[in-house]
PDB file of C-alpha atoms in Angstrom:
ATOM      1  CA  UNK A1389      73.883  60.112  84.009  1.00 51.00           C
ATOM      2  CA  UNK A1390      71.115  58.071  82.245  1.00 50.00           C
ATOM      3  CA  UNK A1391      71.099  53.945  82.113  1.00 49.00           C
ATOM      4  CA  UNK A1392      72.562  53.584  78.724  1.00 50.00           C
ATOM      5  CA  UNK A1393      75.367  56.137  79.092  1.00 48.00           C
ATOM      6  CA  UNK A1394      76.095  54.242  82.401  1.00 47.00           C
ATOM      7  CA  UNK A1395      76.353  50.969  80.453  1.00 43.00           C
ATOM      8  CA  UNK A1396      78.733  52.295  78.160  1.00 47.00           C
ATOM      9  CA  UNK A1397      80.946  53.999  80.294  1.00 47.00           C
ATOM     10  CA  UNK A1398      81.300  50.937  81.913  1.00 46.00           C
ATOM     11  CA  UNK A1399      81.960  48.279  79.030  1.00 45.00           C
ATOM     12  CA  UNK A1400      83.457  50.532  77.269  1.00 48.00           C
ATOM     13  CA  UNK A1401      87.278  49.404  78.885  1.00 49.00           C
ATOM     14  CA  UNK A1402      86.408  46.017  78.217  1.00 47.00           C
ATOM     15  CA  UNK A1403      85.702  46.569  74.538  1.00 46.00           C
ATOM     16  CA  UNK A1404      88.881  48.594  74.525  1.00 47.00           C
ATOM     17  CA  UNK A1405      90.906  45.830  75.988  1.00 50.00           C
ATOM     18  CA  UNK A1406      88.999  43.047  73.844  1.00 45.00           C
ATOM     19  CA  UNK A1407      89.780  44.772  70.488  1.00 49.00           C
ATOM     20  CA  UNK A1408      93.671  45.559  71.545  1.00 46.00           C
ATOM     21  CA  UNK A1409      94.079  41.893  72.053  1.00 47.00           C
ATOM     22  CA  UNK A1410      92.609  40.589  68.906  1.00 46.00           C
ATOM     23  CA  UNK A1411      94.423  42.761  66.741  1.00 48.00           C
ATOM     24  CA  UNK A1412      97.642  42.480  68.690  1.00 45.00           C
ATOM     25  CA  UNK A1413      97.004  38.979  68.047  1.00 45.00           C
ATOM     26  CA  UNK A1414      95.804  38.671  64.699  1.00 48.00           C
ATOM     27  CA  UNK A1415      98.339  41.117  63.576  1.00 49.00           C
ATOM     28  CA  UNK A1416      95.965  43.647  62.178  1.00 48.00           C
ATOM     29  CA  UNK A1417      96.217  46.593  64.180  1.00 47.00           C
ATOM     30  CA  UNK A1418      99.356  48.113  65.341  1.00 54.00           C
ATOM     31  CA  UNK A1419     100.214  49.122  68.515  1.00 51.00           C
ATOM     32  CA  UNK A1420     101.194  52.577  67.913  1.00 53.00           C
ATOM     33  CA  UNK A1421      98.369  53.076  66.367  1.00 48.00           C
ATOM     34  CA  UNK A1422      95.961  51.492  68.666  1.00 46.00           C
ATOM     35  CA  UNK A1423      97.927  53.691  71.316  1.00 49.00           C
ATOM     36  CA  UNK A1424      97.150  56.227  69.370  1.00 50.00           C
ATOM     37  CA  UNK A1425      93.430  55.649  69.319  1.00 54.00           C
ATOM     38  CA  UNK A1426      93.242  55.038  73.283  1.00 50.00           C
ATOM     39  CA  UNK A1427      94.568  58.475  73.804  1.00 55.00           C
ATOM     40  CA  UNK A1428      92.051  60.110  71.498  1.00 54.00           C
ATOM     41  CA  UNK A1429      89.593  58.397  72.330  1.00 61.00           C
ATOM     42  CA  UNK A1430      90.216  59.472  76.034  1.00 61.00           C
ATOM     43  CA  UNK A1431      90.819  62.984  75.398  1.00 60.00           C
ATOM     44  CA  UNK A1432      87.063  62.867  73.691  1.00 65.00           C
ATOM     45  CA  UNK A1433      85.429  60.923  76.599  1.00 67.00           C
ATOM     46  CA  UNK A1434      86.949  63.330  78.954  1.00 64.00           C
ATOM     47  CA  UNK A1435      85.819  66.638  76.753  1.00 65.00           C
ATOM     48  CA  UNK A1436      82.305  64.855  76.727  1.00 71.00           C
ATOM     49  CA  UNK A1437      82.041  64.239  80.381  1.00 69.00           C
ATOM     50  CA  UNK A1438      83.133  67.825  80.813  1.00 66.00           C
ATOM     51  CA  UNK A1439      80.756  69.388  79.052  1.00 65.00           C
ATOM     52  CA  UNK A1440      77.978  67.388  80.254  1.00 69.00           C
ATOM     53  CA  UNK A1441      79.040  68.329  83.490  1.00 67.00           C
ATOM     54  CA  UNK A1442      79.943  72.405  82.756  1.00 74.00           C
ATOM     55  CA  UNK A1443      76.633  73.039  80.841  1.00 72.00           C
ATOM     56  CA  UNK A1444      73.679  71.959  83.299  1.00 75.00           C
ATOM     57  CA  UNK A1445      75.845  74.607  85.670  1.00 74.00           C
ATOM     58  CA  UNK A1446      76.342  77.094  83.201  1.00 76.00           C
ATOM     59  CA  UNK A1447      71.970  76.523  82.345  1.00 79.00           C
ATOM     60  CA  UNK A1448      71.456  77.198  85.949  1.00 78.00           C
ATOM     61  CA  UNK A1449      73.683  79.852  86.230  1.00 78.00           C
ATOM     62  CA  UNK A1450      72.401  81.779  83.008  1.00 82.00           C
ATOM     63  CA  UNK A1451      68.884  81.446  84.189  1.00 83.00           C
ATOM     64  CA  UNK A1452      69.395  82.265  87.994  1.00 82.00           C
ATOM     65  CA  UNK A1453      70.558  85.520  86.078  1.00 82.00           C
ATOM     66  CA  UNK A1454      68.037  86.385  83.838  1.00 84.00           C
ATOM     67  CA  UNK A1455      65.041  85.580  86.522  1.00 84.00           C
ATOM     68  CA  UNK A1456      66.978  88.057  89.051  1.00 81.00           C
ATOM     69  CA  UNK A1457      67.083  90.569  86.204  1.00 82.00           C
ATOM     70  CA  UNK A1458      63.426  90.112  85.686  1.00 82.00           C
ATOM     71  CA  UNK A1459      62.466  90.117  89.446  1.00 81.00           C
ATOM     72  CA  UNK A1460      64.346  93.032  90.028  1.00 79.00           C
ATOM     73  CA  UNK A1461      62.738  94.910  87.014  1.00 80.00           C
ATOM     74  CA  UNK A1462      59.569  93.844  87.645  1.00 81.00           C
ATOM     75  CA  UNK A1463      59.959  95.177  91.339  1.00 78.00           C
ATOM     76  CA  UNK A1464      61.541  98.625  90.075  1.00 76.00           C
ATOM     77  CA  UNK A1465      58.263  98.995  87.729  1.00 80.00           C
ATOM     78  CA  UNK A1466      56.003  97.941  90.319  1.00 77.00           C
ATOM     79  CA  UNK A1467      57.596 100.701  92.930  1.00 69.00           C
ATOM     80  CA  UNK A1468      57.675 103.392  90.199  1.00 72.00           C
ATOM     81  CA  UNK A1469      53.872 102.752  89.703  1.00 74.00           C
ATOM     82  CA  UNK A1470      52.707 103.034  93.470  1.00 66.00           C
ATOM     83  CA  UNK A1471      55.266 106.149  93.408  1.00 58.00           C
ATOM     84  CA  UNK A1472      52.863 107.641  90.460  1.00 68.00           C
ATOM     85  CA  UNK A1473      49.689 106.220  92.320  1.00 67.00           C
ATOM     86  CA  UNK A1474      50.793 108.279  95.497  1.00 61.00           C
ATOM     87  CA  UNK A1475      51.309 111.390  93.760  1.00 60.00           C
ATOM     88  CA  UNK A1476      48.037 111.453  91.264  1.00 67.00           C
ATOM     89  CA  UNK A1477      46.134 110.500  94.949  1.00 64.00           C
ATOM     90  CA  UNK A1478      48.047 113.761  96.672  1.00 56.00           C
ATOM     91  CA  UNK A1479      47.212 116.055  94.182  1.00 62.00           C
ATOM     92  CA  UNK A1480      43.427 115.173  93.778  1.00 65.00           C
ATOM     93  CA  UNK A1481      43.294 115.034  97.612  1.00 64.00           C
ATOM     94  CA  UNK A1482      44.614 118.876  97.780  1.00 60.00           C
ATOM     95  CA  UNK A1483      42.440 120.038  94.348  1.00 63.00           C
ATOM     96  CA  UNK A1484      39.507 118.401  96.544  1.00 66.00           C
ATOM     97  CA  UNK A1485      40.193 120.188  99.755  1.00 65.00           C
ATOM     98  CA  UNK A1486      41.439 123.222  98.047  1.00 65.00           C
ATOM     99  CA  UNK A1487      38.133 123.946  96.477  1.00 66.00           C
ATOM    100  CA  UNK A1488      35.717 123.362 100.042  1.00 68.00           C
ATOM    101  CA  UNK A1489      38.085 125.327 101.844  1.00 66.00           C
ATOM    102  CA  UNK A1490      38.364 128.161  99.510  1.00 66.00           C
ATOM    103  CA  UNK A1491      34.499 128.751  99.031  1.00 69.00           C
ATOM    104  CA  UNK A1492      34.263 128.475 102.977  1.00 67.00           C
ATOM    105  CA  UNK A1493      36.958 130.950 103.402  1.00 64.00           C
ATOM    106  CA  UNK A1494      35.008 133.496 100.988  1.00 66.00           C
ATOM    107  CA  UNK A1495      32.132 132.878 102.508  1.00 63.00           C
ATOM    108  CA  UNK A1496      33.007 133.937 105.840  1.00 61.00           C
ATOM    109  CA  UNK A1497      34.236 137.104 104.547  1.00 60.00           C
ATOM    110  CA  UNK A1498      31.143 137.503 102.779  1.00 61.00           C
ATOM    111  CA  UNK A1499      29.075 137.264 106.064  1.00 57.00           C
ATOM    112  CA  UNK A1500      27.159 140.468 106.399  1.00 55.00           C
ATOM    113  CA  UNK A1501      23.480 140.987 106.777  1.00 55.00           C
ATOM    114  CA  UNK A1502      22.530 140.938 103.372  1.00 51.00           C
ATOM    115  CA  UNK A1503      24.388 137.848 102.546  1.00 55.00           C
ATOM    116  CA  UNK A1504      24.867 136.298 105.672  1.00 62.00           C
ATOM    117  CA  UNK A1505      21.940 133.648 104.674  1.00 67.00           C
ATOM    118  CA  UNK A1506      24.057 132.703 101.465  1.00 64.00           C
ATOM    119  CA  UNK A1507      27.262 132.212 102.517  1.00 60.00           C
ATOM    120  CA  UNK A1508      26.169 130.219 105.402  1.00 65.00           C
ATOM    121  CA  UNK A1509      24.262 127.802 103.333  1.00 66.00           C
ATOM    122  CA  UNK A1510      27.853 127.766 100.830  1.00 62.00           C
ATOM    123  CA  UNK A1511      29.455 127.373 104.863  1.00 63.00           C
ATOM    124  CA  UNK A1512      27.530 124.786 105.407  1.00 66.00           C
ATOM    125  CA  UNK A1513      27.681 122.831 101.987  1.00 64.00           C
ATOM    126  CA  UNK A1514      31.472 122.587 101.951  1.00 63.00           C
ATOM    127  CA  UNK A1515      31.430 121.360 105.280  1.00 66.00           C
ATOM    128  CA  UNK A1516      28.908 118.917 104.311  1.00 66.00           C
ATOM    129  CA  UNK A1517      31.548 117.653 101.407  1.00 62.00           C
ATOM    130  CA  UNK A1518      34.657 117.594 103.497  1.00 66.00           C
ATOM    131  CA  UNK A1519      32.456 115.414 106.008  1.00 66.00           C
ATOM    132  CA  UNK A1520      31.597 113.246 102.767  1.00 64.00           C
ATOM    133  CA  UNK A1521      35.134 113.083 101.585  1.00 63.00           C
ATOM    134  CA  UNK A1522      36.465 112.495 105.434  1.00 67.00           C
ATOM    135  CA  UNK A1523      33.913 109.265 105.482  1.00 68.00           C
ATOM    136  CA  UNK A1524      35.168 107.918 102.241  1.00 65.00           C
ATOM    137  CA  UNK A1525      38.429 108.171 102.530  1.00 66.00           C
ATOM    138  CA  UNK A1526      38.163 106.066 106.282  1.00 68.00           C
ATOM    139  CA  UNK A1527      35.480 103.671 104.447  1.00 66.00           C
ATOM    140  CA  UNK A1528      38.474 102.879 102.133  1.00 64.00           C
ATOM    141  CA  UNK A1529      41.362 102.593 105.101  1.00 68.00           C
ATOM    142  CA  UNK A1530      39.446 100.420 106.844  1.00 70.00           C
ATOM    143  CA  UNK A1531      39.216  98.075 103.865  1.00 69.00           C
ATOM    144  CA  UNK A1532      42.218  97.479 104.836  1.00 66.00           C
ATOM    145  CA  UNK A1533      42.001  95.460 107.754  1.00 68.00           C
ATOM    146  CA  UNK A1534      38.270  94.756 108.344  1.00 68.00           C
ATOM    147  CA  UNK A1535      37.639  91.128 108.682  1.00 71.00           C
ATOM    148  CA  UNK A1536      35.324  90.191 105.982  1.00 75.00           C
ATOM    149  CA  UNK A1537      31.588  88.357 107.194  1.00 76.00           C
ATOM    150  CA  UNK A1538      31.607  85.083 104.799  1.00 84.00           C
ATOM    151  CA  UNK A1539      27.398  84.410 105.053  1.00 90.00           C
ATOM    152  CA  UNK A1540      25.121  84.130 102.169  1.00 93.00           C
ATOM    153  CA  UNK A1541      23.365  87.469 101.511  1.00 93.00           C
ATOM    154  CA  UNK A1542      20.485  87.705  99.967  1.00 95.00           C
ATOM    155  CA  UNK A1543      21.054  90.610  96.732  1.00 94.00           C
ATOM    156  CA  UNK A1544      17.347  90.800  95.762  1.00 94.00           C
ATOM    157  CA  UNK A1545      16.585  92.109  99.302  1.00 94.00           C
ATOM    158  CA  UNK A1546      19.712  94.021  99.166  1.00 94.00           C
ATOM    159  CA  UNK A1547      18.961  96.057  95.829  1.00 96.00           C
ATOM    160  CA  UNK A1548      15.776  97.026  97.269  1.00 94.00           C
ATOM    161  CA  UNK A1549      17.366  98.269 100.708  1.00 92.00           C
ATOM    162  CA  UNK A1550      20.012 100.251  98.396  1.00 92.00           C
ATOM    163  CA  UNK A1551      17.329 101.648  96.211  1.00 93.00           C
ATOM    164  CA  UNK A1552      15.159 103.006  98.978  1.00 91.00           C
ATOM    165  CA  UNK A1553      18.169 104.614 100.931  1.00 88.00           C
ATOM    166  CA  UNK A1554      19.676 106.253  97.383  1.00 89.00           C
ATOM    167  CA  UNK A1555      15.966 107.613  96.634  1.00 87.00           C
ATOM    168  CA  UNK A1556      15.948 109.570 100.072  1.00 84.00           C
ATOM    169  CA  UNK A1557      18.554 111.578  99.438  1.00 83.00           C
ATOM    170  CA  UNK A1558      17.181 114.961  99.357  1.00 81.00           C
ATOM    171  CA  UNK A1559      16.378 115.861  95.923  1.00 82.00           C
ATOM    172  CA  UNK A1560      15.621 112.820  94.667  1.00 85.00           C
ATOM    173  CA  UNK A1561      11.830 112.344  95.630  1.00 79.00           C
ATOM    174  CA  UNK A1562      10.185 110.860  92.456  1.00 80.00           C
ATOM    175  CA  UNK A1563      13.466 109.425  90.774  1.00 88.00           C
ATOM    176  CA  UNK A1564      12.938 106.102  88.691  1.00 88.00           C
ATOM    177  CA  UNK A1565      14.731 103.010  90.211  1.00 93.00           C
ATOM    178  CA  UNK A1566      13.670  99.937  88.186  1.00 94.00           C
ATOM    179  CA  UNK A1567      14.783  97.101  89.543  1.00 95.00           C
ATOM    180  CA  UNK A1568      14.885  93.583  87.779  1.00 95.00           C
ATOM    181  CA  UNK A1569      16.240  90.218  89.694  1.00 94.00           C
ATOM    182  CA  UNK A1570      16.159  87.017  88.086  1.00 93.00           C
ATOM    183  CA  UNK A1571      13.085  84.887  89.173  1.00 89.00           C
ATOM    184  CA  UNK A1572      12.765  82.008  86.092  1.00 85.00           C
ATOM    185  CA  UNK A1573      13.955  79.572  85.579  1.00 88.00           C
ATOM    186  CA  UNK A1574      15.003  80.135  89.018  1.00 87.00           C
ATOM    187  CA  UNK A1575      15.629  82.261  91.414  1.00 90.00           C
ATOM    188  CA  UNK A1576      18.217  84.156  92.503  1.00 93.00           C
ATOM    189  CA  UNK A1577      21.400  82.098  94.690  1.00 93.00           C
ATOM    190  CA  UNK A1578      22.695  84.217  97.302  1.00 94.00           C
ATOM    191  CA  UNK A1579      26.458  85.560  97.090  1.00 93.00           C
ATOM    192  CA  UNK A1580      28.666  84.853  99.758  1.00 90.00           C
ATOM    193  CA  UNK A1581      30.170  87.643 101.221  1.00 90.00           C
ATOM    194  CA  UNK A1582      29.793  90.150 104.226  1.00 88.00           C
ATOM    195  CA  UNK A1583      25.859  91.995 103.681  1.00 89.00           C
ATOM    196  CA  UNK A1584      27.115  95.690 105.155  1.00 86.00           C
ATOM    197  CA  UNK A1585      30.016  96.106 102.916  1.00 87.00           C
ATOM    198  CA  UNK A1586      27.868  94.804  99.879  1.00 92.00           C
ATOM    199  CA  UNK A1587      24.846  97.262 100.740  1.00 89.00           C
ATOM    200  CA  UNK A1588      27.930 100.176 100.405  1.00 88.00           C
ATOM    201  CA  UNK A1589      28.844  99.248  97.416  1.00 92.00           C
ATOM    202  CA  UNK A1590      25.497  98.840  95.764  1.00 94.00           C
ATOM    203  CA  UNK A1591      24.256 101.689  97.219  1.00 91.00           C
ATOM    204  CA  UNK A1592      27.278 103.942  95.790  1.00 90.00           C
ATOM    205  CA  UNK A1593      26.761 102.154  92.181  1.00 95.00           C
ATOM    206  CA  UNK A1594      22.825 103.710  92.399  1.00 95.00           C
ATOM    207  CA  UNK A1595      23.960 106.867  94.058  1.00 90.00           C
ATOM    208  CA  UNK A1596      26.609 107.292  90.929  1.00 90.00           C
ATOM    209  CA  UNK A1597      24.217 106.467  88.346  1.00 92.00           C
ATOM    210  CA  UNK A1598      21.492 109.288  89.852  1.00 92.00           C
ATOM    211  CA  UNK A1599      24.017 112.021  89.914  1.00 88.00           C
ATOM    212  CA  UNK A1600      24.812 111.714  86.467  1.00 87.00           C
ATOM    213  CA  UNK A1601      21.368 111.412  85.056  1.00 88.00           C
ATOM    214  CA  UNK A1602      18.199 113.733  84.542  1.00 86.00           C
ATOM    215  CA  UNK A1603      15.626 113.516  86.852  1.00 85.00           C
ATOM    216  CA  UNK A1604      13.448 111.933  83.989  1.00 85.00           C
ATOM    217  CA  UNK A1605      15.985 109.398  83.391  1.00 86.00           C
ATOM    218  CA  UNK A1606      15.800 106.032  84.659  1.00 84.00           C
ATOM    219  CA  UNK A1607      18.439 103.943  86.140  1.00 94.00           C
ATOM    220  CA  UNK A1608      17.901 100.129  86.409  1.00 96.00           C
ATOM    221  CA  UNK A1609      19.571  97.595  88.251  1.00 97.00           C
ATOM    222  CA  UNK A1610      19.701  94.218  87.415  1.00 96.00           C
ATOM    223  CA  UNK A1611      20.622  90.899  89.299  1.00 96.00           C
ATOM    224  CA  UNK A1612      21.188  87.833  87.441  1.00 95.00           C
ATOM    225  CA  UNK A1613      23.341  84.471  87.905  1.00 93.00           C
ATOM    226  CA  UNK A1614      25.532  82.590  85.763  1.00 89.00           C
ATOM    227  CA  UNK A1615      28.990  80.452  85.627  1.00 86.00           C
ATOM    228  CA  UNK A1616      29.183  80.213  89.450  1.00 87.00           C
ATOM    229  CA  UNK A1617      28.691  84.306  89.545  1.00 92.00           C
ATOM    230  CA  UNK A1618      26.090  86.726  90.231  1.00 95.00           C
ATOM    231  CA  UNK A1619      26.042  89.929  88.698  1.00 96.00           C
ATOM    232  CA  UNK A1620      24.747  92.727  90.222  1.00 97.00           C
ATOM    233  CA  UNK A1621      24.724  95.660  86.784  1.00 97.00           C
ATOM    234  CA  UNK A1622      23.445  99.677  87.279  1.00 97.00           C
ATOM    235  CA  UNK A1623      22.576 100.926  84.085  1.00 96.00           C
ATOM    236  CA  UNK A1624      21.747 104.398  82.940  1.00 94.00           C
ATOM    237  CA  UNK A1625      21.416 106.924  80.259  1.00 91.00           C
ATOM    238  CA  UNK A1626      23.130 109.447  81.230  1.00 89.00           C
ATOM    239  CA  UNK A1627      26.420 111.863  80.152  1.00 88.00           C
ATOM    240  CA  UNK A1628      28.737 108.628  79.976  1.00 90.00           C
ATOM    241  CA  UNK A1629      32.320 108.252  79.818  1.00 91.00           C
ATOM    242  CA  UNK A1630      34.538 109.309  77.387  1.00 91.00           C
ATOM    243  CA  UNK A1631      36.647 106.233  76.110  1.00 91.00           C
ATOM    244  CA  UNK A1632      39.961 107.512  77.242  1.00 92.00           C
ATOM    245  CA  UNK A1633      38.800 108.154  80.922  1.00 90.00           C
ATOM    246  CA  UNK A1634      37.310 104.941  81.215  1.00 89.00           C
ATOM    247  CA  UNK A1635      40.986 103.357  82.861  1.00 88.00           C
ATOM    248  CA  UNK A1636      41.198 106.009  85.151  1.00 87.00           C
ATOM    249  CA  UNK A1637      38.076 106.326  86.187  1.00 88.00           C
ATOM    250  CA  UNK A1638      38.286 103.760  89.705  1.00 88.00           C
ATOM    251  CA  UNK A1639      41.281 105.785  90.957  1.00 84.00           C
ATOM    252  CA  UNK A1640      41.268 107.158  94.071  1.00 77.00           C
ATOM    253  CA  UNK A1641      39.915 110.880  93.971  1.00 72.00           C
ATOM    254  CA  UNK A1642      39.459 110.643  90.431  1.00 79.00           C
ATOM    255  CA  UNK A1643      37.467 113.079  88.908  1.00 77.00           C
ATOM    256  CA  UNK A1644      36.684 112.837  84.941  1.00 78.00           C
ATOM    257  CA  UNK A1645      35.368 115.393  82.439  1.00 76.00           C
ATOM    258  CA  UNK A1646      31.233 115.359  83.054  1.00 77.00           C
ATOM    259  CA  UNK A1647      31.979 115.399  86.894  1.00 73.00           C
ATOM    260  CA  UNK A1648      33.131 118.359  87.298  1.00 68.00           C
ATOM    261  CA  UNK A1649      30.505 120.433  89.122  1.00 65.00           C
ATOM    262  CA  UNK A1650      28.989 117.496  90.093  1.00 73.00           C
ATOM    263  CA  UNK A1651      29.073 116.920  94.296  1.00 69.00           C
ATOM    264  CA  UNK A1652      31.250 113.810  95.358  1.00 65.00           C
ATOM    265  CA  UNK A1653      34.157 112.927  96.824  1.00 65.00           C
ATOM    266  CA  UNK A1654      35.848 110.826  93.945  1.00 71.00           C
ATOM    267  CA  UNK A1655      35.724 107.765  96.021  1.00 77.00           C
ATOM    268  CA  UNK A1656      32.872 105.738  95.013  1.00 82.00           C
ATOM    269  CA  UNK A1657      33.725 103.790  92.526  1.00 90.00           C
ATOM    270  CA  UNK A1658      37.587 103.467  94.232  1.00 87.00           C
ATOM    271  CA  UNK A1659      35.576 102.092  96.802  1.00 87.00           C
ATOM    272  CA  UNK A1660      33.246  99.663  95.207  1.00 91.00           C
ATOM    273  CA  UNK A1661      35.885  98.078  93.334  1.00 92.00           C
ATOM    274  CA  UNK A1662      38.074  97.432  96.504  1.00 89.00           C
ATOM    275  CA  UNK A1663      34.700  96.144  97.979  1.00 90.00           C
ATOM    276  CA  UNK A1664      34.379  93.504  94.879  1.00 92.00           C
ATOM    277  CA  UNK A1665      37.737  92.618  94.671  1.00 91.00           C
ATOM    278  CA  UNK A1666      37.770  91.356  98.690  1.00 88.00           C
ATOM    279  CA  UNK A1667      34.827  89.355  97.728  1.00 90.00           C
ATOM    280  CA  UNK A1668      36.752  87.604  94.849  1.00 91.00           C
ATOM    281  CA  UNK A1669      34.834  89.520  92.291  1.00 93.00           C
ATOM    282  CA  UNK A1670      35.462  91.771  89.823  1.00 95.00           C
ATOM    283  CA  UNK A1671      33.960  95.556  88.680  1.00 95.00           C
ATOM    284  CA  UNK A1672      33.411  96.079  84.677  1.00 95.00           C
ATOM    285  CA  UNK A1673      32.345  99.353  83.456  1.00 95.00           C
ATOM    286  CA  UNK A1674      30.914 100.065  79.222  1.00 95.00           C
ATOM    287  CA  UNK A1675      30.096 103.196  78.847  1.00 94.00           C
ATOM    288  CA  UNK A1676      29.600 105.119  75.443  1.00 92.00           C
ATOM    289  CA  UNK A1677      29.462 108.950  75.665  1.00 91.00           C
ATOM    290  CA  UNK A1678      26.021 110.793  75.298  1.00 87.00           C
ATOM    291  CA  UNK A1679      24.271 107.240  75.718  1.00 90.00           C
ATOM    292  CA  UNK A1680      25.236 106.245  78.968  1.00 92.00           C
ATOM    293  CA  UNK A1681      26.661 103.714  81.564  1.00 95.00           C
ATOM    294  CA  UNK A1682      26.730 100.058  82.496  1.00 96.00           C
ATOM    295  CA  UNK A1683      28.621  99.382  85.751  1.00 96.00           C
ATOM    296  CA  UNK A1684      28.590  95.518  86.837  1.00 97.00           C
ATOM    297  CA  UNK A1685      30.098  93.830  89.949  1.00 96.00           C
ATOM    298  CA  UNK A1686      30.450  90.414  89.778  1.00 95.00           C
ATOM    299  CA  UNK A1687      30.439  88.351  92.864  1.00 95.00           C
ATOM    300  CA  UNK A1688      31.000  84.573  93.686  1.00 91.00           C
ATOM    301  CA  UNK A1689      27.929  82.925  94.973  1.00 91.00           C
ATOM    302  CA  UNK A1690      27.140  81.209  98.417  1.00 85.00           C
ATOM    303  CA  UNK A1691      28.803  77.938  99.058  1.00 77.00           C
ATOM    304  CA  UNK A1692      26.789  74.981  99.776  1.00 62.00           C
TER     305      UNK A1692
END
């Protein structure tokens, strides 16, 4: 009860008792009457005390209820999603093993001396990918539980690690890498995070970005630093991404329109946005169809 309701509460007899006397005495008020008045007057003090005790309970109790109907809805929606999650993940997993497994199957029946050179090689391919898809998939378990190296890395010595290893890829001998890291007005800060898991992810931003472009295409990737972030951005000009695949398209196993045909596992950019997202970053991806891509990570940089 707050200080001035306390002080009335408490005087409030004594003004009682002071007004029954002087009109008992002066003859003004009469008794019956001012009986009448104390009982009233009672009766309302008591409803008022009641409710001000009934309706901070029945406040608690009406909220109590509405924030365990919105905890357990909220929990209902969030199972029902990782429910969906699971079974989108199964079926991609089988559509990508079904495929590999298929053309290896036809190929063995297809060994003969004619085509035993072909179907080999096809042998040997789908292996390849089912090795490639293996790799991915325990790159992303062990995300999991791998303790993360907090050290400043150095990105501009990074990018060019990540470029060299994407442009030995067989295939790709004479593919355009441009690289441009911010050197004025200074240069760039180191992030802070673990260097192996960082050269992955970059690495699988370039390797992306090569698949879907022609081999007179460039890709570029730019480092730059700003509002206590680096920003690490791959940009090409390739196929893009339609607009409506675009929230979809870091899903496990994910596969959208223009990659079909094209060799991956459907992990890499799953897997780079796990990566950014242990660092305390973020992954942003603008794409417009027929123009091309821009796919940035965002990292926090070094401490100190």
């Amino acid at each position: 009860m707050s200080r001035p309701l306390s002080l009335i509460a408490i005087a409030l007899p004594a003004l009682l008792g002071l007004a029954l006397a002087l009109g008992m005495e002066t003859g003004a008020i009469p008794i019956t009457f001012l009986v009448l008045r104390l009982q009233v007057s009672a009766g309302l003090i008591a409803a008022i005390i009641g409710l001000a005790l009934t309706l901070p309970a029945l406040a608690f109790w009406a909220a109590r209820w509405w924030w365990k109907r919105r905890l357990t809805s909220v929990i209902r929606e969030e199972r029902r999603a990782q429910v969906e999650a699971r079974r989108r993940f199964v079926q991609r997993l089988n559509h990508e093993l079904k495929n590999p497994l298929t053309a290896i199957r036809a190929g063995l029946v297809n060994v003969a001396p004619v085509s035993s050179e072909r179907s080999l090689a096809t042998i040997d391919r789908q292996v390849e990918r089912l090795g490639r898809l293996a790799d991915d998939l325990r790159k992303l378990a062990d995300l999991e539980t791998r303790q993360l190296e907090r050290e400043p890395v150095d990105l501009a010595a990074l990018i060019e690690e990540a470029v060299e290893v994407a442009r030995a890829v067989p295939g790709r001998e004479g593919r355009t890498v441009a690289i441009q890291v911010q050197r004025i007005p200074w240069q760039l800060s180191p992030a802070q995070g673990d260097g192996d898991l960082l050269l992955l992810a970059v690495y699988n931003l370039i390797d992306n970005a090569l698949k879907f472009t022609s081999r007179d295409a460039a890709v570029e990737v730019r480092a730059t630093e700003g509002q206590g972030q680096v920003t690490v951005a791959v940009v090409d000009t390739g196929c893009g991404i339609p607009a409506e695949e675009l929230g979809n398209i870091t899903e496990e196993l994910y596969r959208g329109t223009h990659a079909q045909g094209i060799e991956g596992s459907g992990l890499g950019l799953a897997l780079v946005e796990r990566i950014a997202r242990l660092h305390g970053g973020e992954l942003d991806i603008r794409s417009r169809e027929g123009h091309g891509t821009v796919v940035e990570m965002r990292l926090p940089l070094a401490r100190g």
